[in-house]
Amino acid sequence: MFPRPLTPLAAPNGAEPLGRALRRAPVSRARAGLGGPPLLLPSMLMFAVIVASSGLLLMIERGILAEMKPLPLHPPNREGAAWRGSVARPGRLSLDAGDSDLQVRQDVRNRTLRAVCGQPGMPRDPWDLTVGQRRTVLRHILVSDRYRFLYCYVPKVACSNWKRVLKVLAGVLDSVDVRLKMDHRNDLVFLADLRPEEIRYRLQHYFKFLFVRDPLERLLSAYRNKFGEIREYQQRYGAEIVRRYRAGAGPSPAGDDVTFPEFLRYLVDEDPERMNEHWMPVYHLCQPCAVHYDFVGSYERLEADANQVLEWVQAPPHVRFPARQAWYRPASPESLHYHLCSAPRALLQDVLPKYILDFSLFAYPLPNVTREACHQ
């Protein structure tokens, strides 16, 4: 017997529906001019969602689901996927028996998306979004008309390699291994470039996917890359962060020595919908309630998930997802643990609500930064 699907969660008596609460994005203390703590996302509902998601993952860890027949990654036909508004697929992915954990994780994500996105007031398509929200998501969805898919790119989740793949599929590049600096705009088609009727057609008929990553690991990766290596980001963001949060910084700091806690303090005071795309929550970048994605891949098993997507869209056999460069050193769990344990706990408590939907919708556990865990 399969786990019972999550039933939609009702808002507590007297509470506003989730959709309206989310539209009231947390406002920074600096912007709001208030001395109190920033507004949080609806914590009771999100706590329930996290508990529900974590319960299934705990079942996986304890082997309770080991004997269950895994659910398919994609419904076999329209009827099987009615809740997502899916259409007939070009084929079916064949998964090995060893992929049962992946399939259950996909099921956890689908069930959680279904529970949260089914709440009153939540967007059902991009035209339910505000103009700014719709502009953001349409500018982050890449189009392949030849292979009939849409990909929502998330910075710091291998999006450069996916853009390289799209250029190969479009015939712009000969190989994913071509050593060229990635041009993130030219020779790519964005959903925002199309007319409304063209957008609606592709949203209804094309295969749609995105890739996600542990939210805090993604933040650490952005921090290390942008403030440790990219002069433009040091000057544009780093200098402002130092001026704002470091006593005695002076009027013209270089911005090349931003600390991780300073970066977190900056995030606390930022409106998530107006953040730079490299640290904007995935929920706001890709709007998984308004856009009904067929597959959510994981950075943690990037190559396998990516090549499954390529098989699914019937890409030519010679097109493969690029291997990770030998010199590349991603943010490790150990490095993340060190940085989180070095940050004030109260600061983490202020940052986490900004990304709580990314944790809950995509089945990532909240970090353990208790004294005991940090001293191990």
CSV table of N, CA and C in Angstrom, one decimal, residues 8-115:
chain,number,residue,atom,x,y,z
A,8,PRO,N,-5.1,18.6,1.6
A,8,PRO,CA,-4.8,20.0,1.7
A,8,PRO,C,-5.0,20.5,3.2
A,9,LEU,N,-4.1,21.3,3.6
A,9,LEU,CA,-4.0,21.8,4.9
A,9,LEU,C,-4.9,23.1,5.1
A,10,ALA,N,-5.8,23.1,6.0
A,10,ALA,CA,-6.7,24.2,6.2
A,10,ALA,C,-6.0,25.3,7.0
A,11,ALA,N,-6.3,26.5,6.8
A,11,ALA,CA,-5.7,27.6,7.6
A,11,ALA,C,-6.4,27.5,9.0
A,12,PRO,N,-5.6,27.8,10.0
A,12,PRO,CA,-6.2,27.8,11.4
A,12,PRO,C,-7.3,28.8,11.4
A,13,ASN,N,-8.3,28.6,12.4
A,13,ASN,CA,-9.4,29.5,12.6
A,13,ASN,C,-8.9,30.9,12.7
A,14,GLY,N,-9.4,31.8,12.0
A,14,GLY,CA,-9.1,33.2,12.1
A,14,GLY,C,-7.8,33.6,11.3
A,15,ALA,N,-7.2,32.6,10.7
A,15,ALA,CA,-5.9,32.9,9.9
A,15,ALA,C,-6.3,33.1,8.5
A,16,GLU,N,-5.5,34.0,7.8
A,16,GLU,CA,-5.8,34.2,6.4
A,16,GLU,C,-5.3,33.1,5.5
A,17,PRO,N,-5.8,32.9,4.3
A,17,PRO,CA,-5.4,31.8,3.5
A,17,PRO,C,-3.9,32.0,3.1
A,18,LEU,N,-3.2,30.9,2.9
A,18,LEU,CA,-1.8,30.9,2.6
A,18,LEU,C,-1.4,31.8,1.4
A,19,GLY,N,-2.2,31.8,0.3
A,19,GLY,CA,-1.9,32.6,-0.8
A,19,GLY,C,-1.8,34.0,-0.5
A,20,ARG,N,-2.8,34.6,0.3
A,20,ARG,CA,-2.7,36.0,0.6
A,20,ARG,C,-1.6,36.3,1.5
A,21,ALA,N,-1.3,35.3,2.4
A,21,ALA,CA,-0.1,35.6,3.4
A,21,ALA,C,1.2,35.6,2.6
A,22,LEU,N,1.3,34.7,1.6
A,22,LEU,CA,2.6,34.7,0.9
A,22,LEU,C,2.7,36.0,0.0
A,23,ARG,N,1.6,36.5,-0.5
A,23,ARG,CA,1.7,37.7,-1.3
A,23,ARG,C,2.2,38.9,-0.4
A,24,ARG,N,2.0,38.8,0.9
A,24,ARG,CA,2.5,39.8,1.8
A,24,ARG,C,3.9,39.4,2.1
A,25,ALA,N,4.8,39.5,1.2
A,25,ALA,CA,6.2,39.0,1.4
A,25,ALA,C,6.8,39.7,2.6
A,26,PRO,N,7.7,39.0,3.3
A,26,PRO,CA,8.3,39.7,4.5
A,26,PRO,C,9.0,41.0,4.1
A,27,VAL,N,8.7,42.0,4.9
A,27,VAL,CA,9.3,43.3,4.6
A,27,VAL,C,10.5,43.5,5.6
A,28,SER,N,11.6,44.0,5.1
A,28,SER,CA,12.7,44.2,5.9
A,28,SER,C,12.4,45.3,7.0
A,29,ARG,N,13.1,45.2,8.1
A,29,ARG,CA,13.0,46.2,9.1
A,29,ARG,C,13.4,47.5,8.6
A,30,ALA,N,14.5,47.5,7.8
A,30,ALA,CA,15.0,48.8,7.3
A,30,ALA,C,14.0,49.5,6.4
A,31,ARG,N,13.3,48.6,5.5
A,31,ARG,CA,12.4,49.2,4.5
A,31,ARG,C,11.1,49.6,5.2
A,32,ALA,N,10.7,48.8,6.2
A,32,ALA,CA,9.4,49.1,6.9
A,32,ALA,C,9.5,50.2,7.9
A,33,GLY,N,10.7,50.5,8.3
A,33,GLY,CA,10.9,51.5,9.3
A,33,GLY,C,10.3,51.1,10.7
A,34,LEU,N,10.3,49.8,11.0
A,34,LEU,CA,9.8,49.2,12.2
A,34,LEU,C,11.0,48.7,13.1
A,35,GLY,N,10.8,48.8,14.4
A,35,GLY,CA,11.9,48.3,15.2
A,35,GLY,C,11.7,46.8,15.6
A,36,GLY,N,10.5,46.2,15.3
A,36,GLY,CA,10.2,44.9,15.7
A,36,GLY,C,10.8,43.9,14.7
A,37,PRO,N,10.6,42.6,14.9
A,37,PRO,CA,11.2,41.6,14.0
A,37,PRO,C,10.5,41.6,12.7
A,38,PRO,N,11.1,41.1,11.6
A,38,PRO,CA,10.4,41.1,10.3
A,38,PRO,C,9.2,40.1,10.3
A,39,LEU,N,8.3,40.4,9.4
A,39,LEU,CA,7.1,39.5,9.3
A,39,LEU,C,7.6,38.2,8.8
A,40,LEU,N,7.0,37.1,9.3
A,40,LEU,CA,7.4,35.8,8.9
A,40,LEU,C,6.4,35.2,8.0
A,41,LEU,N,6.7,34.2,7.2
A,41,LEU,CA,5.8,33.4,6.5
A,41,LEU,C,4.9,32.7,7.5
A,42,PRO,N,3.7,32.2,7.0
A,42,PRO,CA,2.8,31.5,8.0
A,42,PRO,C,3.4,30.3,8.6
A,43,SER,N,4.0,30.5,9.8
A,43,SER,CA,4.8,29.5,10.4
A,43,SER,C,4.1,28.2,10.7
A,44,MET,N,2.8,28.3,11.2
A,44,MET,CA,2.1,27.1,11.6
A,44,MET,C,1.9,26.2,10.4
A,45,LEU,N,1.5,26.8,9.3
A,45,LEU,CA,1.2,26.0,8.1
A,45,LEU,C,2.5,25.4,7.6
A,46,MET,N,3.5,26.2,7.5
A,46,MET,CA,4.8,25.7,7.0
A,46,MET,C,5.4,24.6,7.9
A,47,PHE,N,5.2,24.8,9.2
A,47,PHE,CA,5.7,23.7,10.1
A,47,PHE,C,4.9,22.4,9.8
A,48,ALA,N,3.6,22.5,9.5
A,48,ALA,CA,2.9,21.3,9.2
A,48,ALA,C,3.4,20.6,7.9
A,49,VAL,N,3.7,21.5,6.9
A,49,VAL,CA,4.2,21.0,5.7
A,49,VAL,C,5.5,20.3,5.8
A,50,ILE,N,6.4,20.9,6.6
A,50,ILE,CA,7.7,20.3,6.8
A,50,ILE,C,7.6,19.0,7.6
A,51,VAL,N,6.7,19.0,8.6
A,51,VAL,CA,6.6,17.7,9.4
A,51,VAL,C,6.1,16.6,8.4
A,52,ALA,N,5.1,17.0,7.6
A,52,ALA,CA,4.6,16.0,6.7
A,52,ALA,C,5.6,15.4,5.7
A,53,SER,N,6.4,16.4,5.2
A,53,SER,CA,7.5,16.0,4.2
A,53,SER,C,8.5,15.2,5.0
A,54,SER,N,9.0,15.7,6.1
A,54,SER,CA,10.0,15.0,6.9
A,54,SER,C,9.6,13.6,7.3
A,55,GLY,N,8.3,13.4,7.6
A,55,GLY,CA,7.8,12.1,8.0
A,55,GLY,C,8.0,11.1,6.9
A,56,LEU,N,7.8,11.4,5.7
A,56,LEU,CA,8.0,10.4,4.6
A,56,LEU,C,9.5,10.2,4.4
A,57,LEU,N,10.3,11.2,4.5
A,57,LEU,CA,11.8,11.0,4.4
A,57,LEU,C,12.3,10.2,5.5
A,58,LEU,N,11.8,10.3,6.7
A,58,LEU,CA,12.2,9.5,7.9
A,58,LEU,C,11.8,8.1,7.6
A,59,MET,N,10.6,7.8,7.0
A,59,MET,CA,10.2,6.5,6.7
A,59,MET,C,11.2,5.9,5.7
A,60,ILE,N,11.7,6.7,4.7
A,60,ILE,CA,12.7,6.2,3.8
A,60,ILE,C,14.0,5.7,4.6
A,61,GLU,N,14.5,6.6,5.5
A,61,GLU,CA,15.7,6.3,6.2
A,61,GLU,C,15.5,5.0,7.0
A,62,ARG,N,14.4,4.8,7.6
A,62,ARG,CA,14.2,3.7,8.4
A,62,ARG,C,13.8,2.4,7.7
A,63,GLY,N,13.7,2.5,6.4
A,63,GLY,CA,13.4,1.3,5.6
A,63,GLY,C,12.0,0.9,5.5
A,64,ILE,N,11.1,1.8,6.0
A,64,ILE,CA,9.7,1.4,6.1
A,64,ILE,C,9.1,1.3,4.7
A,65,LEU,N,9.7,2.1,3.7
A,65,LEU,CA,9.2,2.1,2.3
A,65,LEU,C,9.9,1.1,1.5
A,66,ALA,N,10.8,0.4,2.0
A,66,ALA,CA,11.7,-0.5,1.2
A,66,ALA,C,11.0,-1.5,0.4
A,67,GLU,N,9.8,-2.0,0.9
A,67,GLU,CA,9.1,-3.0,0.2
A,67,GLU,C,8.0,-2.5,-0.6
A,68,MET,N,7.8,-1.2,-0.7
A,68,MET,CA,6.8,-0.6,-1.5
A,68,MET,C,7.2,-0.5,-2.9
A,69,LYS,N,6.2,-0.7,-3.8
A,69,LYS,CA,6.5,-0.5,-5.2
A,69,LYS,C,6.6,1.0,-5.5
A,70,PRO,N,7.7,1.5,-6.1
A,70,PRO,CA,7.9,2.9,-6.2
A,70,PRO,C,6.9,3.5,-7.2
A,71,LEU,N,6.5,4.8,-6.9
A,71,LEU,CA,5.6,5.5,-7.7
A,71,LEU,C,6.3,6.0,-8.9
A,72,PRO,N,5.7,6.1,-10.1
A,72,PRO,CA,6.4,6.6,-11.3
A,72,PRO,C,6.8,8.0,-11.2
A,73,LEU,N,7.9,8.3,-11.8
A,73,LEU,CA,8.4,9.7,-11.8
A,73,LEU,C,7.4,10.6,-12.5
A,74,HIS,N,6.8,10.1,-13.6
A,74,HIS,CA,5.9,10.9,-14.4
A,74,HIS,C,4.7,10.0,-14.6
A,75,PRO,N,3.5,10.6,-14.5
A,75,PRO,CA,2.3,9.8,-14.8
A,75,PRO,C,2.3,9.3,-16.2
A,76,PRO,N,1.7,8.1,-16.5
A,76,PRO,CA,1.8,7.5,-17.8
A,76,PRO,C,0.9,8.2,-18.8
A,77,ASN,N,-0.1,9.0,-18.4
A,77,ASN,CA,-0.9,9.6,-19.4
A,77,ASN,C,-1.6,10.9,-18.7
A,78,ARG,N,-2.4,11.5,-19.4
A,78,ARG,CA,-3.1,12.7,-19.0
A,78,ARG,C,-3.9,12.5,-17.7
A,79,GLU,N,-4.6,11.4,-17.7
A,79,GLU,CA,-5.5,11.1,-16.5
A,79,GLU,C,-4.7,10.9,-15.2
A,80,GLY,N,-3.6,10.3,-15.3
A,80,GLY,CA,-2.8,10.0,-14.2
A,80,GLY,C,-2.1,11.2,-13.6
A,81,ALA,N,-2.1,12.3,-14.3
A,81,ALA,CA,-1.4,13.5,-13.9
A,81,ALA,C,-2.4,14.7,-13.9
A,82,ALA,N,-3.6,14.4,-13.8
A,82,ALA,CA,-4.6,15.5,-13.9
A,82,ALA,C,-4.4,16.7,-13.0
A,83,TRP,N,-3.9,16.4,-11.8
A,83,TRP,CA,-3.8,17.5,-10.8
A,83,TRP,C,-2.7,18.5,-11.3
A,84,ARG,N,-1.7,18.0,-12.1
A,84,ARG,CA,-0.7,18.9,-12.6
A,84,ARG,C,-1.0,19.5,-13.9
A,85,GLY,N,-2.1,19.2,-14.5
A,85,GLY,CA,-2.4,19.7,-15.9
A,85,GLY,C,-1.5,19.2,-16.9
A,86,SER,N,-0.9,18.0,-16.8
A,86,SER,CA,0.1,17.5,-17.7
A,86,SER,C,-0.5,17.0,-19.0
A,87,VAL,N,0.3,16.8,-19.9
A,87,VAL,CA,-0.1,16.4,-21.3
A,87,VAL,C,0.6,15.1,-21.6
A,88,ALA,N,0.3,14.5,-22.7
A,88,ALA,CA,0.9,13.2,-23.1
A,88,ALA,C,2.4,13.4,-23.3
A,89,ARG,N,3.2,12.5,-22.9
A,89,ARG,CA,4.6,12.6,-22.9
A,89,ARG,C,5.2,11.9,-24.1
A,90,PRO,N,6.4,12.3,-24.5
A,90,PRO,CA,7.1,11.6,-25.7
A,90,PRO,C,7.5,10.2,-25.4
A,91,GLY,N,7.5,9.8,-24.1
A,91,GLY,CA,8.0,8.5,-23.8
A,91,GLY,C,8.1,8.4,-22.3
A,92,ARG,N,8.6,7.2,-21.8
A,92,ARG,CA,8.7,7.0,-20.4
A,92,ARG,C,10.2,6.8,-20.0
A,93,LEU,N,10.5,7.4,-18.9
A,93,LEU,CA,11.9,7.1,-18.4
A,93,LEU,C,11.9,5.7,-17.8
A,94,SER,N,12.9,5.0,-18.1
A,94,SER,CA,13.1,3.7,-17.5
A,94,SER,C,14.1,3.8,-16.4
A,95,LEU,N,13.7,3.5,-15.1
A,95,LEU,CA,14.5,3.7,-14.0
A,95,LEU,C,14.9,2.3,-13.4
A,96,ASP,N,16.1,2.2,-12.9
A,96,ASP,CA,16.5,1.0,-12.3
A,96,ASP,C,15.8,0.8,-10.9
A,97,ALA,N,15.8,-0.4,-10.4
A,97,ALA,CA,15.2,-0.6,-9.1
A,97,ALA,C,15.9,0.2,-8.0
A,98,GLY,N,17.1,0.5,-8.2
A,98,GLY,CA,17.9,1.2,-7.2
A,98,GLY,C,17.5,2.7,-7.1
A,99,ASP,N,16.6,3.1,-8.0
A,99,ASP,CA,16.1,4.5,-8.0
A,99,ASP,C,14.9,4.7,-7.2
A,100,SER,N,14.5,3.7,-6.4
A,100,SER,CA,13.3,3.9,-5.6
A,100,SER,C,13.3,5.1,-4.6
A,101,ASP,N,14.5,5.3,-4.0
A,101,ASP,CA,14.6,6.5,-3.1
A,101,ASP,C,14.3,7.8,-3.9
A,102,LEU,N,14.8,7.9,-5.1
A,102,LEU,CA,14.6,9.1,-6.0
A,102,LEU,C,13.1,9.2,-6.2
A,103,GLN,N,12.4,8.1,-6.6
A,103,GLN,CA,11.0,8.2,-6.9
A,103,GLN,C,10.2,8.6,-5.7
A,104,VAL,N,10.6,8.1,-4.5
A,104,VAL,CA,9.8,8.4,-3.3
A,104,VAL,C,10.1,9.9,-3.0
A,105,ARG,N,11.3,10.4,-3.2
A,105,ARG,CA,11.6,11.8,-3.0
A,105,ARG,C,10.8,12.7,-3.9
A,106,GLN,N,10.7,12.2,-5.2
A,106,GLN,CA,9.8,13.0,-6.1
A,106,GLN,C,8.4,13.0,-5.7
A,107,ASP,N,7.9,11.8,-5.1
A,107,ASP,CA,6.6,11.7,-4.6
A,107,ASP,C,6.3,12.7,-3.5
A,108,VAL,N,7.3,12.7,-2.6
A,108,VAL,CA,7.3,13.7,-1.4
A,108,VAL,C,7.1,15.1,-1.9
A,109,ARG,N,7.9,15.5,-2.9
A,109,ARG,CA,7.9,16.8,-3.5
A,109,ARG,C,6.5,17.1,-4.1
A,110,ASN,N,6.0,16.1,-4.9
A,110,ASN,CA,4.8,16.3,-5.6
A,110,ASN,C,3.6,16.4,-4.6
A,111,ARG,N,3.6,15.6,-3.5
A,111,ARG,CA,2.6,15.7,-2.5
A,111,ARG,C,2.6,17.0,-1.8
A,112,THR,N,3.8,17.5,-1.5
A,112,THR,CA,3.9,18.7,-0.7
A,112,THR,C,3.5,19.9,-1.6
A,113,LEU,N,3.9,19.9,-2.9
A,113,LEU,CA,3.5,20.9,-3.8
A,113,LEU,C,2.0,20.9,-3.9
A,114,ARG,N,1.4,19.7,-4.0
A,114,ARG,CA,0.0,19.6,-4.1
A,114,ARG,C,-0.7,20.2,-2.9
A,115,ALA,N,-0.2,19.9,-1.7
A,115,ALA,CA,-0.8,20.4,-0.4
A,115,ALA,C,-0.7,21.9,-0.3
